[in-house]
mmCIF file of C-alpha atoms in Angstrom:
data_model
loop_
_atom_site.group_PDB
_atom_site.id
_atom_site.type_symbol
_atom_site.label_atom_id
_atom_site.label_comp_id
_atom_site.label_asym_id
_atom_site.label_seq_id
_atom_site.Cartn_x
_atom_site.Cartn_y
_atom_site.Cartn_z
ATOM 1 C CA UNK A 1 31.870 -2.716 4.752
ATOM 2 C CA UNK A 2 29.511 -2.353 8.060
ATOM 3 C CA UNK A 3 29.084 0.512 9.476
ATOM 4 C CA UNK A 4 27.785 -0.370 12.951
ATOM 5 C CA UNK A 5 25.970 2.163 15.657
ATOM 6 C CA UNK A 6 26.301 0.962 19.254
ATOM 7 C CA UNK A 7 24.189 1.793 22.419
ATOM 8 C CA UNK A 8 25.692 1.717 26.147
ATOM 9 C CA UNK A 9 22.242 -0.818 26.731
ATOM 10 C CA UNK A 10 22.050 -4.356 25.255
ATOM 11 C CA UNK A 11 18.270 -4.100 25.465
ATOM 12 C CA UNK A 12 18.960 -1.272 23.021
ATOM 13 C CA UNK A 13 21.261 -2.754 20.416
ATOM 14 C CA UNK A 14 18.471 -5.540 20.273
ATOM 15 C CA UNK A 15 16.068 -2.796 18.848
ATOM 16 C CA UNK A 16 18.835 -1.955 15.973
ATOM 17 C CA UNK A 17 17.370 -2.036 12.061
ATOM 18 C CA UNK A 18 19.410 -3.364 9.168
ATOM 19 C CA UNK A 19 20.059 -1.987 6.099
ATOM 20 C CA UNK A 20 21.658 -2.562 2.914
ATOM 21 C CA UNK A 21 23.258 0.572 1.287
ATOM 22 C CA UNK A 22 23.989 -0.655 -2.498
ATOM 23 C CA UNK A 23 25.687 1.839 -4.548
ATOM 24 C CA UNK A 24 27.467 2.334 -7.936
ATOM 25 C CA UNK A 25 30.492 4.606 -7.051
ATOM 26 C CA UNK A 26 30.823 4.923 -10.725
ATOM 27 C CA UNK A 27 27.371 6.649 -11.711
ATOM 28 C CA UNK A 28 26.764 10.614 -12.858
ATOM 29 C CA UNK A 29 29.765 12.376 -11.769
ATOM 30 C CA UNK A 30 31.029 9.965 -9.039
ATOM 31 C CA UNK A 31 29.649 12.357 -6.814
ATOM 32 C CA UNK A 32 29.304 9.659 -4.375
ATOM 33 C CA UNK A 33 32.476 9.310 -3.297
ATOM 34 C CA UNK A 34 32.772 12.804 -1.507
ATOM 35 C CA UNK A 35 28.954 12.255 0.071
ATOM 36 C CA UNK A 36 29.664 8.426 1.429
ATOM 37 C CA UNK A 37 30.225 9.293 5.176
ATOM 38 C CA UNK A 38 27.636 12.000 5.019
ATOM 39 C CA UNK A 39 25.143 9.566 3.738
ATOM 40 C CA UNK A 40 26.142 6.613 6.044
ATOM 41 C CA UNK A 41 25.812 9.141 8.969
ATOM 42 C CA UNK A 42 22.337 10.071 8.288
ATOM 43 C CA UNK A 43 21.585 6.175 8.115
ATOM 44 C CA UNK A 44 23.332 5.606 11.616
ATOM 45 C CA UNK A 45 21.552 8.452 13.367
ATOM 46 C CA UNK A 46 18.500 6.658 12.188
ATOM 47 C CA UNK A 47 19.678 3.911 14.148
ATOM 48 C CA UNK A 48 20.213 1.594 11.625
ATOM 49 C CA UNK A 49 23.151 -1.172 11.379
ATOM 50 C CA UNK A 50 24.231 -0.472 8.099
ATOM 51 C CA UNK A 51 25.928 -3.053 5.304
ATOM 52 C CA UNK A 52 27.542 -0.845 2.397
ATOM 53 C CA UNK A 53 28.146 -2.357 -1.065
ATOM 54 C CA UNK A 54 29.408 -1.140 -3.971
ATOM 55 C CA UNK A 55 29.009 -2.526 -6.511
ATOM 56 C CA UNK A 56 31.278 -4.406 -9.337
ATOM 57 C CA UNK A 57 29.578 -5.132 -12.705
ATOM 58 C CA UNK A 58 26.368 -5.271 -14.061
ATOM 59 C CA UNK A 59 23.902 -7.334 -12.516
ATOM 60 C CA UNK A 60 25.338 -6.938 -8.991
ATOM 61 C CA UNK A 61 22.848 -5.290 -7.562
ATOM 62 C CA UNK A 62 20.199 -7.235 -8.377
ATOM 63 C CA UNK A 63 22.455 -10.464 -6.809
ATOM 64 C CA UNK A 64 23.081 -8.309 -4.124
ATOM 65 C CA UNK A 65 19.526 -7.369 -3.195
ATOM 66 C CA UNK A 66 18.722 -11.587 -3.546
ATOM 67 C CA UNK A 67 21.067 -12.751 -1.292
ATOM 68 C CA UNK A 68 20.847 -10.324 1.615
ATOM 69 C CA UNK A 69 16.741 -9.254 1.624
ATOM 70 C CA UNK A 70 15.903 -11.526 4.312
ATOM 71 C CA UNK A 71 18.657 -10.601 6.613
ATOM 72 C CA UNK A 72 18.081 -6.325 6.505
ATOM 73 C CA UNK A 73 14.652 -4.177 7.426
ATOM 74 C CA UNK A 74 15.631 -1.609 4.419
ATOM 75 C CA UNK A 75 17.600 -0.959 1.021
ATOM 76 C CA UNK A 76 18.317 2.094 0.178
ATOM 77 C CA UNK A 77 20.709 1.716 -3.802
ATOM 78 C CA UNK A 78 22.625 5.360 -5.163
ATOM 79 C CA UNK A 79 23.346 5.713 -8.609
ATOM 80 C CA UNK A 80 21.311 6.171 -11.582
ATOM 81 C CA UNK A 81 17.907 5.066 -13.022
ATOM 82 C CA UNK A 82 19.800 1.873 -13.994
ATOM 83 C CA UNK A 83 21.170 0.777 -10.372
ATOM 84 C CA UNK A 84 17.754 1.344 -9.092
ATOM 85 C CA UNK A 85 16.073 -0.526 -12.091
ATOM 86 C CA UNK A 86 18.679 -3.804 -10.786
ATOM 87 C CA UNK A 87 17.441 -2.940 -7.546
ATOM 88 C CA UNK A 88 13.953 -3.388 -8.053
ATOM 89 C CA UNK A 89 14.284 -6.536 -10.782
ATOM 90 C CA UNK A 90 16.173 -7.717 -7.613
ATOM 91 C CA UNK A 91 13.272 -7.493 -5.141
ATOM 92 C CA UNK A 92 10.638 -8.380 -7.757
ATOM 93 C CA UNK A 93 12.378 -12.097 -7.164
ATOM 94 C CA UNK A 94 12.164 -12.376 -3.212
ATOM 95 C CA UNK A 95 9.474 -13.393 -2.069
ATOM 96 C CA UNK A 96 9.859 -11.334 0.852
ATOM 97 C CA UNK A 97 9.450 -7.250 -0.473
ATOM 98 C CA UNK A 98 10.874 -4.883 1.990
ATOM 99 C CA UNK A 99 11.109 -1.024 1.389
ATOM 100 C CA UNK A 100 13.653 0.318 -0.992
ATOM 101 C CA UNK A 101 15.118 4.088 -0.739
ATOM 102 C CA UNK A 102 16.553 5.816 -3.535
ATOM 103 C CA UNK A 103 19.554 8.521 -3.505
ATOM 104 C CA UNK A 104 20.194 9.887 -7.229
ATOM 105 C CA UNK A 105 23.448 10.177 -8.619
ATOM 106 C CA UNK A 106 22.850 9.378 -12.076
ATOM 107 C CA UNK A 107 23.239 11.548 -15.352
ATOM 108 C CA UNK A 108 19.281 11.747 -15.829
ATOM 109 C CA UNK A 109 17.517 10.925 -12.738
ATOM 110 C CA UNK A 110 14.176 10.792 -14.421
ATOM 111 C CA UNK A 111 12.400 8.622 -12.142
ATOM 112 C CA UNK A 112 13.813 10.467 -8.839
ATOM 113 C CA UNK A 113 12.268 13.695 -10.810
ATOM 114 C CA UNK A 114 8.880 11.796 -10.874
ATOM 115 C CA UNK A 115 8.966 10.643 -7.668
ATOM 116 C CA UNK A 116 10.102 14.553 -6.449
ATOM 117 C CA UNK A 117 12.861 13.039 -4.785
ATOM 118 C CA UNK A 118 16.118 16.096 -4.111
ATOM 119 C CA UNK A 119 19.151 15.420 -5.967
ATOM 120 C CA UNK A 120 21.197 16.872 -2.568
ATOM 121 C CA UNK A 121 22.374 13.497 -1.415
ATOM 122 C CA UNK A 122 21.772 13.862 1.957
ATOM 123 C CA UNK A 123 18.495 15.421 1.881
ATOM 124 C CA UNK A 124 17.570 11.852 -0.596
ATOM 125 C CA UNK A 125 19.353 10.023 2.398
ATOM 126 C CA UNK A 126 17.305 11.438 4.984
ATOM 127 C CA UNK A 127 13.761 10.271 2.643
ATOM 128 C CA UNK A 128 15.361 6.855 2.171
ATOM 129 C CA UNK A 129 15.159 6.263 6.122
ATOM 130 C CA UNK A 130 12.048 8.879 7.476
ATOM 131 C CA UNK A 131 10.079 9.385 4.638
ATOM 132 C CA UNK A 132 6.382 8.481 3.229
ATOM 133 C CA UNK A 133 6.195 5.033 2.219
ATOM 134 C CA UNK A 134 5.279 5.117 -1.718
ATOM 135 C CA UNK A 135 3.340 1.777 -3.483
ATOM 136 C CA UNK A 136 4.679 2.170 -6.952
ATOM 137 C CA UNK A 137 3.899 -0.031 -9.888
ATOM 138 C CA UNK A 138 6.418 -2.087 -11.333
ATOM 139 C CA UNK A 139 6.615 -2.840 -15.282
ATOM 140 C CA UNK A 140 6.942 -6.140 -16.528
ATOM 141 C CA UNK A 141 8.808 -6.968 -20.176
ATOM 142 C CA UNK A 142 8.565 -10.537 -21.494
ATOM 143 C CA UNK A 143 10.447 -12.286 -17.719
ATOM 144 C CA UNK A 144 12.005 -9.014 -16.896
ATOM 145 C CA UNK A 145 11.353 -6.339 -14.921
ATOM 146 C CA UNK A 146 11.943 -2.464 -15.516
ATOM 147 C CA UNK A 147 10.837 0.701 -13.342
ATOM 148 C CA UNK A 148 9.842 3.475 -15.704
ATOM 149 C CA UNK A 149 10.383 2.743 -19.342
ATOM 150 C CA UNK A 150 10.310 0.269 -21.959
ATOM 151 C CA UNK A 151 11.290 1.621 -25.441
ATOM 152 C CA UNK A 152 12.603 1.080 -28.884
ATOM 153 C CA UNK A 153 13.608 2.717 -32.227
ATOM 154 C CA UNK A 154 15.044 6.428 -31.987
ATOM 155 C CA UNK A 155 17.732 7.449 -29.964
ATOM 156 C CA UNK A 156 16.685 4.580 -27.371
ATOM 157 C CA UNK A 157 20.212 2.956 -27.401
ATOM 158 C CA UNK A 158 21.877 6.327 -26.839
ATOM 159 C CA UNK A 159 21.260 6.035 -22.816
ATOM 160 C CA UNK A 160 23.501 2.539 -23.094
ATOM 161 C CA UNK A 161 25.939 3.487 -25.873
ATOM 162 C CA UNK A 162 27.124 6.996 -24.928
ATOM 163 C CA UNK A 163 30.266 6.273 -22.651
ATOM 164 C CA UNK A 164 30.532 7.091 -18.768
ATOM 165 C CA UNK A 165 33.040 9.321 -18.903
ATOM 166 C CA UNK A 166 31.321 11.686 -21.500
ATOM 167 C CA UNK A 167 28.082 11.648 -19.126
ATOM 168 C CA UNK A 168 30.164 12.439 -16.295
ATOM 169 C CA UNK A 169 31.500 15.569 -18.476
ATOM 170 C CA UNK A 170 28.641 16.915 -19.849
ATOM 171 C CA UNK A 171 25.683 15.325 -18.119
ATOM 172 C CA UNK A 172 22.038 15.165 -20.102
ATOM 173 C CA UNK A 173 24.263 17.446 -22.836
ATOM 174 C CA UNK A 174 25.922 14.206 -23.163
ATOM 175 C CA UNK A 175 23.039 12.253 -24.701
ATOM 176 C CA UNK A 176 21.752 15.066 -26.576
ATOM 177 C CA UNK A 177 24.883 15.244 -28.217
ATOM 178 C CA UNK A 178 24.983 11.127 -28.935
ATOM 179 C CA UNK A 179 21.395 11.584 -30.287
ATOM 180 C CA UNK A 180 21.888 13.610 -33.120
ATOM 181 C CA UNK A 181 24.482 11.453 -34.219
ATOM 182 C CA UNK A 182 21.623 9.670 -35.434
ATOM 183 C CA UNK A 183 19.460 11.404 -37.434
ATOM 184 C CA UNK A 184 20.958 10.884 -40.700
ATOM 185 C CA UNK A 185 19.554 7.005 -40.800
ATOM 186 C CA UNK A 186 16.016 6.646 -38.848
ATOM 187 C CA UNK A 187 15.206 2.906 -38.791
ATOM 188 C CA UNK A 188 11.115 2.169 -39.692
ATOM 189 C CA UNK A 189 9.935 -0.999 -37.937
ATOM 190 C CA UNK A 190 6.405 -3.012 -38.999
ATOM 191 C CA UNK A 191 4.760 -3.769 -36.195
ATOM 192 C CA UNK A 192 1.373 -5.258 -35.063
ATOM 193 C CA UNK A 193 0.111 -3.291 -31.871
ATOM 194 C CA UNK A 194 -2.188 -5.091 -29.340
ATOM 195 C CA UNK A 195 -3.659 -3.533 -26.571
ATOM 196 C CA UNK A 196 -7.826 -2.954 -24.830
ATOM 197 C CA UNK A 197 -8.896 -5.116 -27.651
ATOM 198 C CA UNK A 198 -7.308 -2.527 -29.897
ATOM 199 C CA UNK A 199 -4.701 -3.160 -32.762
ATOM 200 C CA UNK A 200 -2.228 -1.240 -34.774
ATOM 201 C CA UNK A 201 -0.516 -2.122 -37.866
ATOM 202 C CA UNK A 202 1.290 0.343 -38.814
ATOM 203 C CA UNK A 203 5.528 1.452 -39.248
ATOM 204 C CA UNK A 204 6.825 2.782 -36.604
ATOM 205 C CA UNK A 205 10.608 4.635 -35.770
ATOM 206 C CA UNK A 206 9.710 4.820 -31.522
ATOM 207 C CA UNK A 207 7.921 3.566 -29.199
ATOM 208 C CA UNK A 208 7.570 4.149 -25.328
ATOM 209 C CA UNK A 209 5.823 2.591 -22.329
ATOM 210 C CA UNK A 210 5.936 4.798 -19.582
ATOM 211 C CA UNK A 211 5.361 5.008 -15.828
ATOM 212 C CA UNK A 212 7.260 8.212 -15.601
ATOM 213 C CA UNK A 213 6.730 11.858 -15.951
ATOM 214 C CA UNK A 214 10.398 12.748 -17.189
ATOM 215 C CA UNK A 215 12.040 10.790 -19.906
ATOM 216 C CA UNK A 216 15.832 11.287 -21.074
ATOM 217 C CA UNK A 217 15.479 14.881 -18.859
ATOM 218 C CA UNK A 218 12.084 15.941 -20.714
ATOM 219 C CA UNK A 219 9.254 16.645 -18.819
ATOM 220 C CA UNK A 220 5.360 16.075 -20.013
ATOM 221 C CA UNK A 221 6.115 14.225 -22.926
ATOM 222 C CA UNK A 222 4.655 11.085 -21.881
ATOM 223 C CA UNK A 223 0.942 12.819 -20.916
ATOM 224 C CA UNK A 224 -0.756 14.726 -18.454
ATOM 225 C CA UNK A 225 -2.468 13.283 -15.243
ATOM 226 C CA UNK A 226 0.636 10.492 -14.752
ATOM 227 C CA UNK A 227 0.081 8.433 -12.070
ATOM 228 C CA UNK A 228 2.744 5.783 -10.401
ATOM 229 C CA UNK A 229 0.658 3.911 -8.830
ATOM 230 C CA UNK A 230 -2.524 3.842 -11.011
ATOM 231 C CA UNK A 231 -1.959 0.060 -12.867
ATOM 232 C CA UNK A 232 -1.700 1.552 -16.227
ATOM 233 C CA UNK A 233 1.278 2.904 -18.513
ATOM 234 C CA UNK A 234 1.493 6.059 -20.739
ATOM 235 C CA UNK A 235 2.267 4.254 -24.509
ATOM 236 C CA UNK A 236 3.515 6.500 -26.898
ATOM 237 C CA UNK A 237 4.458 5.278 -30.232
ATOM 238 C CA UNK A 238 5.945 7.367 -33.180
ATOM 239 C CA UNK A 239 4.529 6.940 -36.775
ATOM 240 C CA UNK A 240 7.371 6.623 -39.586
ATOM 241 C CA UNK A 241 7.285 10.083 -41.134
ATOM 242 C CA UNK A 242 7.154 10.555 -44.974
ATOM 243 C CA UNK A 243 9.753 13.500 -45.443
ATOM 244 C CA UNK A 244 12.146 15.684 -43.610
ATOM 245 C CA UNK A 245 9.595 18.350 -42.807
ATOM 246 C CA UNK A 246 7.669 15.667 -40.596
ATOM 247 C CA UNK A 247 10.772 14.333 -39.036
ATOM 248 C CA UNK A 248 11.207 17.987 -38.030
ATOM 249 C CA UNK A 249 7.480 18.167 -36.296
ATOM 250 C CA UNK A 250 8.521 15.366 -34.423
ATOM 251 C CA UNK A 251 11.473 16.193 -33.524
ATOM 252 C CA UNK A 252 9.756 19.653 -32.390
ATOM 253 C CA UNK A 253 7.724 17.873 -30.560
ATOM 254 C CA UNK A 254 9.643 16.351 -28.160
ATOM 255 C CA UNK A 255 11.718 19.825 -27.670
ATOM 256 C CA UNK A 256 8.858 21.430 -26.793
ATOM 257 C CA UNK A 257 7.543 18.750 -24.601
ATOM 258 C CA UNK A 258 4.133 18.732 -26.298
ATOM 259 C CA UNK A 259 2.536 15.693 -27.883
ATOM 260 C CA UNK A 260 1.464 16.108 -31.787
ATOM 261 C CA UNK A 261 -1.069 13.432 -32.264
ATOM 262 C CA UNK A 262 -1.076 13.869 -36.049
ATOM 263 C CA UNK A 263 2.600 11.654 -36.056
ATOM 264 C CA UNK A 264 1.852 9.722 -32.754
ATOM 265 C CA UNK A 265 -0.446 7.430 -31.122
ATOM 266 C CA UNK A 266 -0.610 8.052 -27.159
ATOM 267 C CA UNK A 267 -2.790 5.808 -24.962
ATOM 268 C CA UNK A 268 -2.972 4.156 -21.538
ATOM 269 C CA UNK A 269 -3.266 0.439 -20.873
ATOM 270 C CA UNK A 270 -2.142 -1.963 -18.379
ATOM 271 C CA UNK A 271 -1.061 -4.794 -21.172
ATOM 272 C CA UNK A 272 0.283 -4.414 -24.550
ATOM 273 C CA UNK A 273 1.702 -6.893 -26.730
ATOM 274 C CA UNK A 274 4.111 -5.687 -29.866
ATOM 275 C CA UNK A 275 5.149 -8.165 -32.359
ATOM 276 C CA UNK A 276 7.127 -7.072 -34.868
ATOM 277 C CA UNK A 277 8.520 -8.973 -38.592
ATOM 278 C CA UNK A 278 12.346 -8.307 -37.168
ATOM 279 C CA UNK A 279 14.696 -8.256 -34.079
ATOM 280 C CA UNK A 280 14.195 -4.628 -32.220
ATOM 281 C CA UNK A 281 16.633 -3.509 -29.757
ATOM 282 C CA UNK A 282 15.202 -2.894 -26.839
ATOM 283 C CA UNK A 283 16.021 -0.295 -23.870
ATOM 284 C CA UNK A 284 14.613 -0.898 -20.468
ATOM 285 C CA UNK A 285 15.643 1.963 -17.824
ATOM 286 C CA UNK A 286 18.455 2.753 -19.697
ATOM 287 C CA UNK A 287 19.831 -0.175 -19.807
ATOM 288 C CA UNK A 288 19.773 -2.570 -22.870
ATOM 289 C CA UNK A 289 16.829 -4.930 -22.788
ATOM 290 C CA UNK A 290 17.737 -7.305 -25.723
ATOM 291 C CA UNK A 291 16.379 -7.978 -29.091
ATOM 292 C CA UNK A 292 12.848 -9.678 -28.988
ATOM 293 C CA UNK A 293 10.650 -10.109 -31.889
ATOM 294 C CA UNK A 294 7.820 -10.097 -29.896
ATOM 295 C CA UNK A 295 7.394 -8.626 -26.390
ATOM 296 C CA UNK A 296 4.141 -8.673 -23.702
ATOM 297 C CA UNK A 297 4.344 -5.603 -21.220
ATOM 298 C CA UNK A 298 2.483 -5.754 -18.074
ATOM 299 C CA UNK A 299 1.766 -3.588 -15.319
ATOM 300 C CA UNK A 300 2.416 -4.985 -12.049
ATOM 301 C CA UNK A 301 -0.106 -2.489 -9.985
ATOM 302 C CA UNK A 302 1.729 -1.515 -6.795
ATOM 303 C CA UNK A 303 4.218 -4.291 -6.788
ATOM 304 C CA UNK A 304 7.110 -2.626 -4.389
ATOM 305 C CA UNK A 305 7.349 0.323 -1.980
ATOM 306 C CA UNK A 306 9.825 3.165 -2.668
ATOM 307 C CA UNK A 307 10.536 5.713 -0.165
ATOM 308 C CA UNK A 308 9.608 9.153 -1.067
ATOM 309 C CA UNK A 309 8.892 12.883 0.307
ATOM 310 C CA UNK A 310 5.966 13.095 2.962
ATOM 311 C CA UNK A 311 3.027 15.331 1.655
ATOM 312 C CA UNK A 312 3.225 18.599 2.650
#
């Protein structure tokens, strides 16, 4: 669908941006589909020619994002952390890296909530196309690509596994709820830790490399002084506990939002390489990342540029 914005003068249509509106019409509460015109609106009175797409399956944004980059001066993607995540793998293949805006409308929103983007749609609109240019690092698993986390073991698959239409019901509640369907079994994985010529051996039930300040809704569990934009993660890694009291500490833990360094390790680092003696499921953004034995996670310093709030 375009949505096109004409001017009386030719020499004025000449001066007309381009920009590709990719949404899922499917994500959080399908909230999208009562805020579309708003949104487009604030995109025309910005004076910008705009394509919308929504899109179809998995994958299609990041196609969408490669075959139109070259041909549009902005892309703004709605949804949730996992539309934007195929939005960015997208643009981490063109050679060509033009500004992405972000409007939320995901369960979560975690990395909106770092980047102090509004969840009002049209207020996120009106960042995507006048606000503060952002240089935000990009993190890099194995050949892919992910935007805030990388993580395996505990409750990681819950993000990927709980279905759509309970998210859209009950929201984070949703993959609370999924969670503690798993706490009867907690899978221990051996694992050789790499990192700042540093290196763990040790049995592990989670493990997280961040570039976030909000994970699954929690906030300051992944360190203080988080920076986007610094070239390093926040790792934190989860120790296999020995009895139920422990499992409860960690548990506490994370409902508290406070690190317990007696169960965890927690370190920065711009490279870490995790090899493990079996397959691990993997969860990048939300999304499943696949089953590697061995995985080398980089920090690509500064690698695209998100739209986000001017400082005040």
């Amino acid at each position: 669908m375009r949505v096109l914005f004409y001017s009386t003068k030719k020499e004025k249509r000449k001066t007309m941006k381009k920009l590709l509106f990719i949404y899922n019409p499917h994500a959080g509460k399908e909230q999208i589909k009562s805020n579309l015109l708003d949104i487009i609106d604030v995109f025309v009175k910005a004076r910008y020619e705009v394509i919308a797409y929504p899109t179809q399956c998995r994958g299609d944004a990041s196609a969408a994002v490669r075959n139109r980059h070259e041909d549009v001066d902005l892309i703004v993607c709605s949804g949730g952390d996992g539309t934007l995540d195929e939005v960015v793998y997208g643009m981490m293949q063109c050679e060509k890296r033009i500004p992405i805006g972000y409007v939320p409308a995901g369960s979560t929103n975690d990395f909106a909530n770092s980047l102090k983007i509004p969840k009002k749609m049209h207020v996120a609109a009106q960042i995507a196309v006048a606000g503060q240019a952002f240089p935000c690092d990009v993190g890099k698993f194995n050949e892919k690509n992910f935007i805030y986390i990388a993580a395996f073991g505990l409750f990681t698959d819950v993000s990927y596994e709980t279905r759509q239409d309970l998210k859209n019901v009950l929201g984070h509640m949703a993959y609370v709820v999924e969670g503690m369907k798993r706490l009867a079994a907690i899978p221990a994985y051996k694992l050789k830790v790499e990192y700042d010529n540093q290196i763990l051996e040790e049995e592990f039930i989670f493990g997280m490399i961040t570039n976030s300040v909000s994970v699954g809704g929690f906030k300051r569990i992944t360190g203080k002084h988080v920076q986007l934009d610094d070239g390093v993660f926040e790792v934190t890694l989860i120790k296999k506990p020995n009895n139920p009291l422990e499992v409860n500490e960690i548990i506490n833990s994370f409902l508290i939002e406070r690190i317990n360094t007696e169960y965890m390790y927690c370190f920065k680092t711009d490279r870490v390489v995790i090899t493990a003696e079996e397959e691990i499921p993997w969860t990048l953004d939300g999304e499943y990342g696949g089953s590697p034995t061995q995985v080398e996670i980089c920090n690509e310093k500064q690698a695209i540029t998100i739209m986000v709030p001017p400082k005040a």
